[in-house]
PDB file of C-alpha atoms in Angstrom:
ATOM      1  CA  UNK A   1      14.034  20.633  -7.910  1.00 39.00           C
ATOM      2  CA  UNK A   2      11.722  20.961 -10.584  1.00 43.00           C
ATOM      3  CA  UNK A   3       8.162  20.168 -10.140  1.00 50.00           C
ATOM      4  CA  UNK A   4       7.372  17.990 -12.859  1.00 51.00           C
ATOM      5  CA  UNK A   5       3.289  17.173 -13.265  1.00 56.00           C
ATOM      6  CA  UNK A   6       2.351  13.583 -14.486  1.00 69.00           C
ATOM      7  CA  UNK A   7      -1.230  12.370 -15.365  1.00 74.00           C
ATOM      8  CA  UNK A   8      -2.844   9.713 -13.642  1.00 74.00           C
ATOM      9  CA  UNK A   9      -2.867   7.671 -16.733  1.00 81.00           C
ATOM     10  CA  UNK A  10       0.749   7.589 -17.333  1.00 84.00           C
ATOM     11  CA  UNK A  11       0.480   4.620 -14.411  1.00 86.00           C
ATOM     12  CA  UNK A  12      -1.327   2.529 -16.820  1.00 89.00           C
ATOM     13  CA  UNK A  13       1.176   3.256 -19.305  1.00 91.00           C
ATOM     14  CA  UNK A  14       3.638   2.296 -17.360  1.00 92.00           C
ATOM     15  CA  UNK A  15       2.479  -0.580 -16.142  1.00 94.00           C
ATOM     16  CA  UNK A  16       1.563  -2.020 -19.289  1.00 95.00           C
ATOM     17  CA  UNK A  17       5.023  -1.756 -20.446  1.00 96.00           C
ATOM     18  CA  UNK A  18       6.351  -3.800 -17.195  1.00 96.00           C
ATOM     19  CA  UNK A  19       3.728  -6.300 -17.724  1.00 96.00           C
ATOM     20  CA  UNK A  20       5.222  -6.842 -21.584  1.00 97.00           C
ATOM     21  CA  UNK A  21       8.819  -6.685 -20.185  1.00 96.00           C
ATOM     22  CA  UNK A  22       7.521  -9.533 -17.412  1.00 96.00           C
ATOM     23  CA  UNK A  23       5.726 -11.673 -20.576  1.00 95.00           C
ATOM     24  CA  UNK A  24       8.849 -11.676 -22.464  1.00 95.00           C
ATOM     25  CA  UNK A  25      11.175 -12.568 -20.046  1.00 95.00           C
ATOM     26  CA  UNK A  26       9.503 -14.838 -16.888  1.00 93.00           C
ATOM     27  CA  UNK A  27       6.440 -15.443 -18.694  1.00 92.00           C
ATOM     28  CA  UNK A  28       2.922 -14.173 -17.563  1.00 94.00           C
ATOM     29  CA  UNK A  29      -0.389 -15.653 -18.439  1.00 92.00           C
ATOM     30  CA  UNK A  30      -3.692 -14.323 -19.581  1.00 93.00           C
ATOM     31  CA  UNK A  31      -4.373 -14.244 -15.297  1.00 93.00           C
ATOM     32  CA  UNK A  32      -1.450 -12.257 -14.904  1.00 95.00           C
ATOM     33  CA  UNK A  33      -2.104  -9.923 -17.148  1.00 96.00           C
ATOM     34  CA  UNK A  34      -5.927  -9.479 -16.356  1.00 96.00           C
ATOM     35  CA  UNK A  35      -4.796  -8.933 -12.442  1.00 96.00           C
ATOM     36  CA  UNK A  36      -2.439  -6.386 -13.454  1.00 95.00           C
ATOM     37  CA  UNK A  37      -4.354  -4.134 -15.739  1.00 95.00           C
ATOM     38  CA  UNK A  38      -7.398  -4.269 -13.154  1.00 95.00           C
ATOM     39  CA  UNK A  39      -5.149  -3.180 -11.099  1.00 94.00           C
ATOM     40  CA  UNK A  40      -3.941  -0.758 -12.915  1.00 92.00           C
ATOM     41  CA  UNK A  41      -7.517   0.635 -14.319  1.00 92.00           C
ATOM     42  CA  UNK A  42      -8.806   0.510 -10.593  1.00 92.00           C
ATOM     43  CA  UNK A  43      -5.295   2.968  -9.979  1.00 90.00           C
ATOM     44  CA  UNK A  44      -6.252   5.277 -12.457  1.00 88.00           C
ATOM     45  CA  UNK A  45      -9.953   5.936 -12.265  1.00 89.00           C
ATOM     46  CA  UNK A  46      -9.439   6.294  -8.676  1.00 89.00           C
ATOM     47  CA  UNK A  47      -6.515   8.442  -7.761  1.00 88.00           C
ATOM     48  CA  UNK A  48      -8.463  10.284 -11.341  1.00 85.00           C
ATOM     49  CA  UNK A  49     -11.437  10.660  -9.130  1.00 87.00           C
ATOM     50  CA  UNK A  50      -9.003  12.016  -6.182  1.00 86.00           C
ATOM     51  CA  UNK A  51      -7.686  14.670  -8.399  1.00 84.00           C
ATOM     52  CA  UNK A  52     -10.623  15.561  -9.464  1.00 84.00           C
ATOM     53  CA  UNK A  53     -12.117  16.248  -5.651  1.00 86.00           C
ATOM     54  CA  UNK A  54      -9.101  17.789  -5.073  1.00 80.00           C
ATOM     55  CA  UNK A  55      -9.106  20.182  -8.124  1.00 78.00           C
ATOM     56  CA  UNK A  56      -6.320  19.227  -9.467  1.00 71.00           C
ATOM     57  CA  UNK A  57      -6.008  17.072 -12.789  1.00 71.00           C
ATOM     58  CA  UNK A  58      -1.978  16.164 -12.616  1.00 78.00           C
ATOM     59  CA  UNK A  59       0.243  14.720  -9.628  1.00 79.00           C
ATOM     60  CA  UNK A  60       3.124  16.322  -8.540  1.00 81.00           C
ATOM     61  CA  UNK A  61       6.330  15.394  -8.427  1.00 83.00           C
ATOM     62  CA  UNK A  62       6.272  13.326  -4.651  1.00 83.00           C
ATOM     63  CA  UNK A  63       2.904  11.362  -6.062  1.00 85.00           C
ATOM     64  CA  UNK A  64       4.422  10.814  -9.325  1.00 86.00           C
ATOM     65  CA  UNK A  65       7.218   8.530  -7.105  1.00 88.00           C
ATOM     66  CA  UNK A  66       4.516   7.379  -5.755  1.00 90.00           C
ATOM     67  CA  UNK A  67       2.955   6.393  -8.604  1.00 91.00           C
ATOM     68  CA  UNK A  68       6.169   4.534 -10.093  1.00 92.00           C
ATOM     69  CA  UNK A  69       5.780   2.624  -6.828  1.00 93.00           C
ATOM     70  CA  UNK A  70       2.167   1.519  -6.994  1.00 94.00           C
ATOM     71  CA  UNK A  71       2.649   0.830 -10.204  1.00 95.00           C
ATOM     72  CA  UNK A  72       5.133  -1.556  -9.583  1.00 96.00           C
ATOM     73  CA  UNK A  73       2.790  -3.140  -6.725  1.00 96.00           C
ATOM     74  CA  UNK A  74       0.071  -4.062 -10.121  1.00 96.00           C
ATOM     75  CA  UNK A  75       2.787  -5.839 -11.606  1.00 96.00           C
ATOM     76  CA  UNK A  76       3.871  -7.640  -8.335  1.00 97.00           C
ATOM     77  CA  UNK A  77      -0.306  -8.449  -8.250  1.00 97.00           C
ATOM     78  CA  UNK A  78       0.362  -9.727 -11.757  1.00 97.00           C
ATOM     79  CA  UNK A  79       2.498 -11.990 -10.586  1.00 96.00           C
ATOM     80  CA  UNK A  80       1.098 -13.113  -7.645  1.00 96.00           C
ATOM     81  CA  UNK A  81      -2.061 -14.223  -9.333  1.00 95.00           C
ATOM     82  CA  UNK A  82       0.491 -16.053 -11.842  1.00 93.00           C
ATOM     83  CA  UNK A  83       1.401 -17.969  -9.121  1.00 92.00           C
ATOM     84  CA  UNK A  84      -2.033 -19.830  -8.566  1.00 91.00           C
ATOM     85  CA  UNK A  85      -1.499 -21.320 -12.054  1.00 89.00           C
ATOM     86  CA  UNK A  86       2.390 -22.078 -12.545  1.00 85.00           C
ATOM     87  CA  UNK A  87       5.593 -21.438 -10.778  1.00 87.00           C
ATOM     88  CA  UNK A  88       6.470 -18.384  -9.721  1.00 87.00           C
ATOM     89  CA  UNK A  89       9.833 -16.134 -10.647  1.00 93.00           C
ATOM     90  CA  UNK A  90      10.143 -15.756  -7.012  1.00 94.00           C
ATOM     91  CA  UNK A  91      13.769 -12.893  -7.580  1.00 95.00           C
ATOM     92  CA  UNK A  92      11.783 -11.028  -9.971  1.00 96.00           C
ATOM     93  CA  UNK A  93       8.922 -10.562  -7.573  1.00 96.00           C
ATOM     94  CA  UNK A  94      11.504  -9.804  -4.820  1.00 96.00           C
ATOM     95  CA  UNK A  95      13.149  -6.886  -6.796  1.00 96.00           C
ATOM     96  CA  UNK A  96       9.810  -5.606  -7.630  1.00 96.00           C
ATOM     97  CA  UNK A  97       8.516  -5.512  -4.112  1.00 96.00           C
ATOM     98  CA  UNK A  98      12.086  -4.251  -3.018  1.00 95.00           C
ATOM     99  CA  UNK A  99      12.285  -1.530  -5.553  1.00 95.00           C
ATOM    100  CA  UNK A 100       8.594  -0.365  -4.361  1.00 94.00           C
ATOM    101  CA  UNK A 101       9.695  -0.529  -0.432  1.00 92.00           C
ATOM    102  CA  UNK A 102      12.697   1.582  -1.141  1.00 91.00           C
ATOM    103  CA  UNK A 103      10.763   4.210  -3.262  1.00 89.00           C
ATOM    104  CA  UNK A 104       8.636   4.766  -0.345  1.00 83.00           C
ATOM    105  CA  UNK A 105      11.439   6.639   1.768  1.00 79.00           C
ATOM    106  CA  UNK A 106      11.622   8.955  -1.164  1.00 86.00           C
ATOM    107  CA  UNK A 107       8.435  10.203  -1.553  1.00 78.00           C
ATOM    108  CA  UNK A 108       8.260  12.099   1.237  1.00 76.00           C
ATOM    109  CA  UNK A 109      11.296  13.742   1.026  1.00 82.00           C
ATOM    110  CA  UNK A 110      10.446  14.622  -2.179  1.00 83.00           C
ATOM    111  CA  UNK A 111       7.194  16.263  -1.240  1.00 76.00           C
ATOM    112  CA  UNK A 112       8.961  18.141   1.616  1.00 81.00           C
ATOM    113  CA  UNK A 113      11.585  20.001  -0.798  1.00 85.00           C
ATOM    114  CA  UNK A 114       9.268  20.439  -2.964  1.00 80.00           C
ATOM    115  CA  UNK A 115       7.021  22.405  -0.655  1.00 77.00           C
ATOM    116  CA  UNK A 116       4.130  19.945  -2.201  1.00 74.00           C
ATOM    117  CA  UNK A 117       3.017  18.076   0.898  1.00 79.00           C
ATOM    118  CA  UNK A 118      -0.566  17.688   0.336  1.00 81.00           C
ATOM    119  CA  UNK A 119      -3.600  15.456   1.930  1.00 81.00           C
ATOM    120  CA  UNK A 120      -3.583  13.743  -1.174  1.00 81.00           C
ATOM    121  CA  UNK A 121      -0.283  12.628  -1.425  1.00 81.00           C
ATOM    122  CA  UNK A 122      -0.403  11.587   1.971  1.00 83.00           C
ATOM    123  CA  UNK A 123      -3.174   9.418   1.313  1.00 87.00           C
ATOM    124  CA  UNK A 124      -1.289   7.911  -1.762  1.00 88.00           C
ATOM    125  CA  UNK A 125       1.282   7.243   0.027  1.00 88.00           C
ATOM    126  CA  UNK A 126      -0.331   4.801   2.455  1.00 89.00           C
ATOM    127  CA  UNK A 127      -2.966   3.850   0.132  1.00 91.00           C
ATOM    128  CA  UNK A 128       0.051   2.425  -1.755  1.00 92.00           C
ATOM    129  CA  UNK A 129       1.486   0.885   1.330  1.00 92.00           C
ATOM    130  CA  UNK A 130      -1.497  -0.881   1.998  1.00 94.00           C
ATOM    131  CA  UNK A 131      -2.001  -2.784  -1.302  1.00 95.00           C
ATOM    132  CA  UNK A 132       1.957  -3.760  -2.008  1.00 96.00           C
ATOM    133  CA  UNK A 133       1.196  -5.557   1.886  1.00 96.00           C
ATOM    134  CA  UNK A 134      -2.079  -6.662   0.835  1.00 97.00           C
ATOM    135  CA  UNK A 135      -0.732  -8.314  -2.538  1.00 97.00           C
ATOM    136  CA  UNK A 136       2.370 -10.135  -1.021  1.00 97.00           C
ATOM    137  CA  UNK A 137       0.061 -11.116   2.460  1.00 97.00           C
ATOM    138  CA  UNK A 138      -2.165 -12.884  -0.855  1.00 97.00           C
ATOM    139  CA  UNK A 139       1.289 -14.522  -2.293  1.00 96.00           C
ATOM    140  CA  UNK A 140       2.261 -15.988   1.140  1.00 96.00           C
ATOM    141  CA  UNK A 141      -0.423 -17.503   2.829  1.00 96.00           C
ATOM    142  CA  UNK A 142      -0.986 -20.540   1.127  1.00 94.00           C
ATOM    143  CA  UNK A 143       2.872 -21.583   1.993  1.00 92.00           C
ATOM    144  CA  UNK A 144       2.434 -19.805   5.733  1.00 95.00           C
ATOM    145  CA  UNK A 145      -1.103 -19.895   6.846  1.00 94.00           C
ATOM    146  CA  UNK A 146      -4.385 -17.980   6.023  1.00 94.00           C
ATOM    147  CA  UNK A 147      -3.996 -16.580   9.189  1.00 96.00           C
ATOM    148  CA  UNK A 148      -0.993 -13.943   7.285  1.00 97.00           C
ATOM    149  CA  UNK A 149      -4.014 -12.541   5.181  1.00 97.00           C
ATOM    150  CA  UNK A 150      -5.020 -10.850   8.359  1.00 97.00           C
ATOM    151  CA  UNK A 151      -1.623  -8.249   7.960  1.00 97.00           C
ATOM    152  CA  UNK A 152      -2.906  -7.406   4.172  1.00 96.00           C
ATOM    153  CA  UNK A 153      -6.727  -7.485   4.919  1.00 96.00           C
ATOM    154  CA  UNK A 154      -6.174  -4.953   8.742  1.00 95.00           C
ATOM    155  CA  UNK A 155      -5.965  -1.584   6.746  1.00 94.00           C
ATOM    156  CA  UNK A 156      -9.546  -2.361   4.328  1.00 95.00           C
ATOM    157  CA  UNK A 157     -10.941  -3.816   7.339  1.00 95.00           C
ATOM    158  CA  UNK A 158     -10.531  -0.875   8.967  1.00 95.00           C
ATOM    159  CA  UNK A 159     -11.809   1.249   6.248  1.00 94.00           C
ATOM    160  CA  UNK A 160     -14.952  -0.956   5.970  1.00 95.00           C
ATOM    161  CA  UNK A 161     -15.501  -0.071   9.842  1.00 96.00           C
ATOM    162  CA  UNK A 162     -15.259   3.367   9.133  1.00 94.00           C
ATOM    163  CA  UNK A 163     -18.021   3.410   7.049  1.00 93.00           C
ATOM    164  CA  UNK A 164     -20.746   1.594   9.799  1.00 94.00           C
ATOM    165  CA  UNK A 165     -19.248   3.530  12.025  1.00 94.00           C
ATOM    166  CA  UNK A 166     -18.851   7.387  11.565  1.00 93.00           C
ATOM    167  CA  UNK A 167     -16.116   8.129  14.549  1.00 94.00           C
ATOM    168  CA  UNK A 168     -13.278   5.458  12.958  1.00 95.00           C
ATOM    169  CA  UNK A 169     -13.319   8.396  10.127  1.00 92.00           C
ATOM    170  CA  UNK A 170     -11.803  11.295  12.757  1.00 93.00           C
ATOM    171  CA  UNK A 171      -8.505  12.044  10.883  1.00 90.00           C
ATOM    172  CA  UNK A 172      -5.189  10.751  13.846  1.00 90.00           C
ATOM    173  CA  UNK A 173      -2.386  12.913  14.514  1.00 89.00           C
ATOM    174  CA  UNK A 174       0.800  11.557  12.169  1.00 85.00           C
ATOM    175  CA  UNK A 175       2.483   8.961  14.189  1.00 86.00           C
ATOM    176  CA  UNK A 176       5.765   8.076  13.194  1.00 86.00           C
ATOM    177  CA  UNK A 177       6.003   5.011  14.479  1.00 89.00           C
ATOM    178  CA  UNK A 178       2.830   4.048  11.943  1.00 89.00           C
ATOM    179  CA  UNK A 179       5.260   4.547   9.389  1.00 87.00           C
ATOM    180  CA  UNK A 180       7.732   2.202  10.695  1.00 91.00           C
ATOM    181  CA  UNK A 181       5.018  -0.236  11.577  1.00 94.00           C
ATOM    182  CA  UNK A 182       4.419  -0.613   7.763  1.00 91.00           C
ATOM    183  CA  UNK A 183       7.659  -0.631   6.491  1.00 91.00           C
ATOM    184  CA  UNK A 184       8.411  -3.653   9.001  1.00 95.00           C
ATOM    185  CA  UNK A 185       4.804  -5.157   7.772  1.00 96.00           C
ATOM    186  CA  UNK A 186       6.379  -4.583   3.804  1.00 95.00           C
ATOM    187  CA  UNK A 187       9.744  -5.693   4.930  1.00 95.00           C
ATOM    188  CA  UNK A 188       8.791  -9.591   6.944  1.00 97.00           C
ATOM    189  CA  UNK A 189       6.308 -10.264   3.514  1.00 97.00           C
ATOM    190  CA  UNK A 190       9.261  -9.668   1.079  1.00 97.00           C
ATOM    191  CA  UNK A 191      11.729 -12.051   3.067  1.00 96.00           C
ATOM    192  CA  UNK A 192       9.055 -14.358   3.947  1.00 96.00           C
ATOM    193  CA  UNK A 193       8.010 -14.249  -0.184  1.00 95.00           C
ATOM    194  CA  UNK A 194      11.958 -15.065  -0.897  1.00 95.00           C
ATOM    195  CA  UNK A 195      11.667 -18.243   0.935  1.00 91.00           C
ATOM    196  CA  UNK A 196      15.148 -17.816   2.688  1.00 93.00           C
ATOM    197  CA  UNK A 197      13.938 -18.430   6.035  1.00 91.00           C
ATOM    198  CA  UNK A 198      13.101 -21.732   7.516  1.00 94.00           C
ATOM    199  CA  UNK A 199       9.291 -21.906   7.305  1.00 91.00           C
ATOM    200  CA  UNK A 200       9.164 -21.816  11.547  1.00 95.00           C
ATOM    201  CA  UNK A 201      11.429 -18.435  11.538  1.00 96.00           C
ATOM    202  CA  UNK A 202       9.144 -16.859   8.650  1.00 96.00           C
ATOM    203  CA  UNK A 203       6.005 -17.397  10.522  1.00 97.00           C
ATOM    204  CA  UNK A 204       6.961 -16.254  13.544  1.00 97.00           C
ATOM    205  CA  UNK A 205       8.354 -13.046  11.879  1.00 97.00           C
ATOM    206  CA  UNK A 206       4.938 -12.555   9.871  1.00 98.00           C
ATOM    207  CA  UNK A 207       2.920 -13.127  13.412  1.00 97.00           C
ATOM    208  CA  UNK A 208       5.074 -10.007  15.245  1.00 97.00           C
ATOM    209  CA  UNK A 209       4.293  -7.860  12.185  1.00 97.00           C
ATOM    210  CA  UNK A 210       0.926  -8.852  12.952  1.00 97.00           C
ATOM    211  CA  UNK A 211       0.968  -8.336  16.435  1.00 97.00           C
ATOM    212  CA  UNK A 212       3.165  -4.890  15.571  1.00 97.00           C
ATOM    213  CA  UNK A 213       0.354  -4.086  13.475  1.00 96.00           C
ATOM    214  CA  UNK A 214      -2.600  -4.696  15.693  1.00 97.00           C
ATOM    215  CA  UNK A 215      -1.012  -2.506  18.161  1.00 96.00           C
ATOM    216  CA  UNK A 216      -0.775   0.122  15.520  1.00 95.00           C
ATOM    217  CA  UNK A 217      -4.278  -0.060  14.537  1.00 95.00           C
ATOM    218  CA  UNK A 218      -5.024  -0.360  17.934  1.00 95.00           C
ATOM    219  CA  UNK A 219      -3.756   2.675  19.459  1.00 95.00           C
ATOM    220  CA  UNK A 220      -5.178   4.678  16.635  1.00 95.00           C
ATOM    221  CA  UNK A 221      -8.997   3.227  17.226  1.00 96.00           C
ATOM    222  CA  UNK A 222      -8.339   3.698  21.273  1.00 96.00           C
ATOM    223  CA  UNK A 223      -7.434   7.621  20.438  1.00 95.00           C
ATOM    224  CA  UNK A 224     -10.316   7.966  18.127  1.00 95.00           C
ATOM    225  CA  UNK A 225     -13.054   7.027  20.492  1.00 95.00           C
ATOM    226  CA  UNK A 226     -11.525   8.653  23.343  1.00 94.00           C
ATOM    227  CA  UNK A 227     -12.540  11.937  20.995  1.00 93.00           C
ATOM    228  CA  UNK A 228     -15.442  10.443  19.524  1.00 89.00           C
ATOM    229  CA  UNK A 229     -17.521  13.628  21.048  1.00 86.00           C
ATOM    230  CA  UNK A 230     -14.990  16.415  19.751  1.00 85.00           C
ATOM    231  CA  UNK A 231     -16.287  18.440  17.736  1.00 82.00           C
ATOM    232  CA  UNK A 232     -15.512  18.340  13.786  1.00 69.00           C
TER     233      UNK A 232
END
């Protein structure tokens, strides 16, 4: 496969073609747009920064999936802040969040034929995860219950706590089962945003994702104190 290179940039790009597409077919308002190209300016100066620290200026061909994905994420933000103001094109934002789910089993076996696994890429990856569940946790909770912003808020929360305190940093050994924790997290928000469930059934799905993802979280802060003392 060939290793095509794609600048950070070319998200913004991107996105600011799917945001037209969006205006002149569901409608988006000045919100929607400002959400999504905040979004998408927050995506490129930092994953720019991250390339930079990395030494690299251009992503390879697993982060440039990657990219296509977040990138879709900023437009379902886009959306999701239309929906404070006006109704909401509930299939469109479906197909988004769908399209971005599915591109997330591809990445990685992109990266692995490529022989371009990286740290980077890895931290994309869920990076990426994290703010397509954080965006659609924002979109349900006014119909569910605050309570759901806890599944999109766990990951930042945990990053903030990292920062006070120095041992939630220690890097975890890959867990598979993290991976399927957030795919099932990604999964219950997109059904739960489709409305096809009675409103009992979706918030009893949304509140085992959230007890699938405390465990998850859970487990990994247990194994980091337990080696708290190890040396870096």
């Amino acid at each position: 496969m060939e290793r095509v290179q794609v600048a950070p940039s070319a998200g913004l790009a991107g996105l600011l073609a799917l945001l037209a597409a969006l205006s002149a077919t569901v409608g988006l308002s000045a919100g929607g747009w400002a959400a999504g190209i905040v979004c998408g300016a927050a995506l490129a100066l930092l994953l720019g920064r991250a390339l930079e620290r990395s030494g690299g200026r251009r992503l390879g061909p697993a982060s440039s999936v990657t990219l296509v994905r977040v990138t879709m994420s900023c437009a379902v933000a886009a959306l999701v802040a239309d929906s404070f103001t006006g109704p909401t094109p509930v299939a469109v934002l479906v197909v988004l969040s769908t399209a971005a789910l599915a591109l997330d089993g591809i990445d990685g076996r992109v990266a692995r034929r490529t022989g371009t696994v990286s740290d980077l890429g890895a931290r994309f990856d869920m990076e990426s995860d994290a703010f397509l569940i954080a965006v659609l946790s924002v979109h349900v909770a006014p119909s569910v219950g605050w309570w759901v912003l806890a599944i999109g808020g766990m990951r930042y929360g945990y990053v903030v706590a990292g920062r006070l305190l120095p041992w939630l940093r220690r890097p975890t050994p890959p867990r598979h089962w993290a991976k399927v924790v957030a795919a099932v997290q990604g999964i219950v928000l997109v059904v739960a945003a489709a409305d096809v469930l009675p409103g009992a059934v979706a918030a009893a799905a949304l509140a085992g994702a959230l007890a699938l993802l405390t465990e998850s979280f859970g487990r990994d802060v247990v194994w980091q104190w337990q080696h708290r003392q190890d040396p870096d």
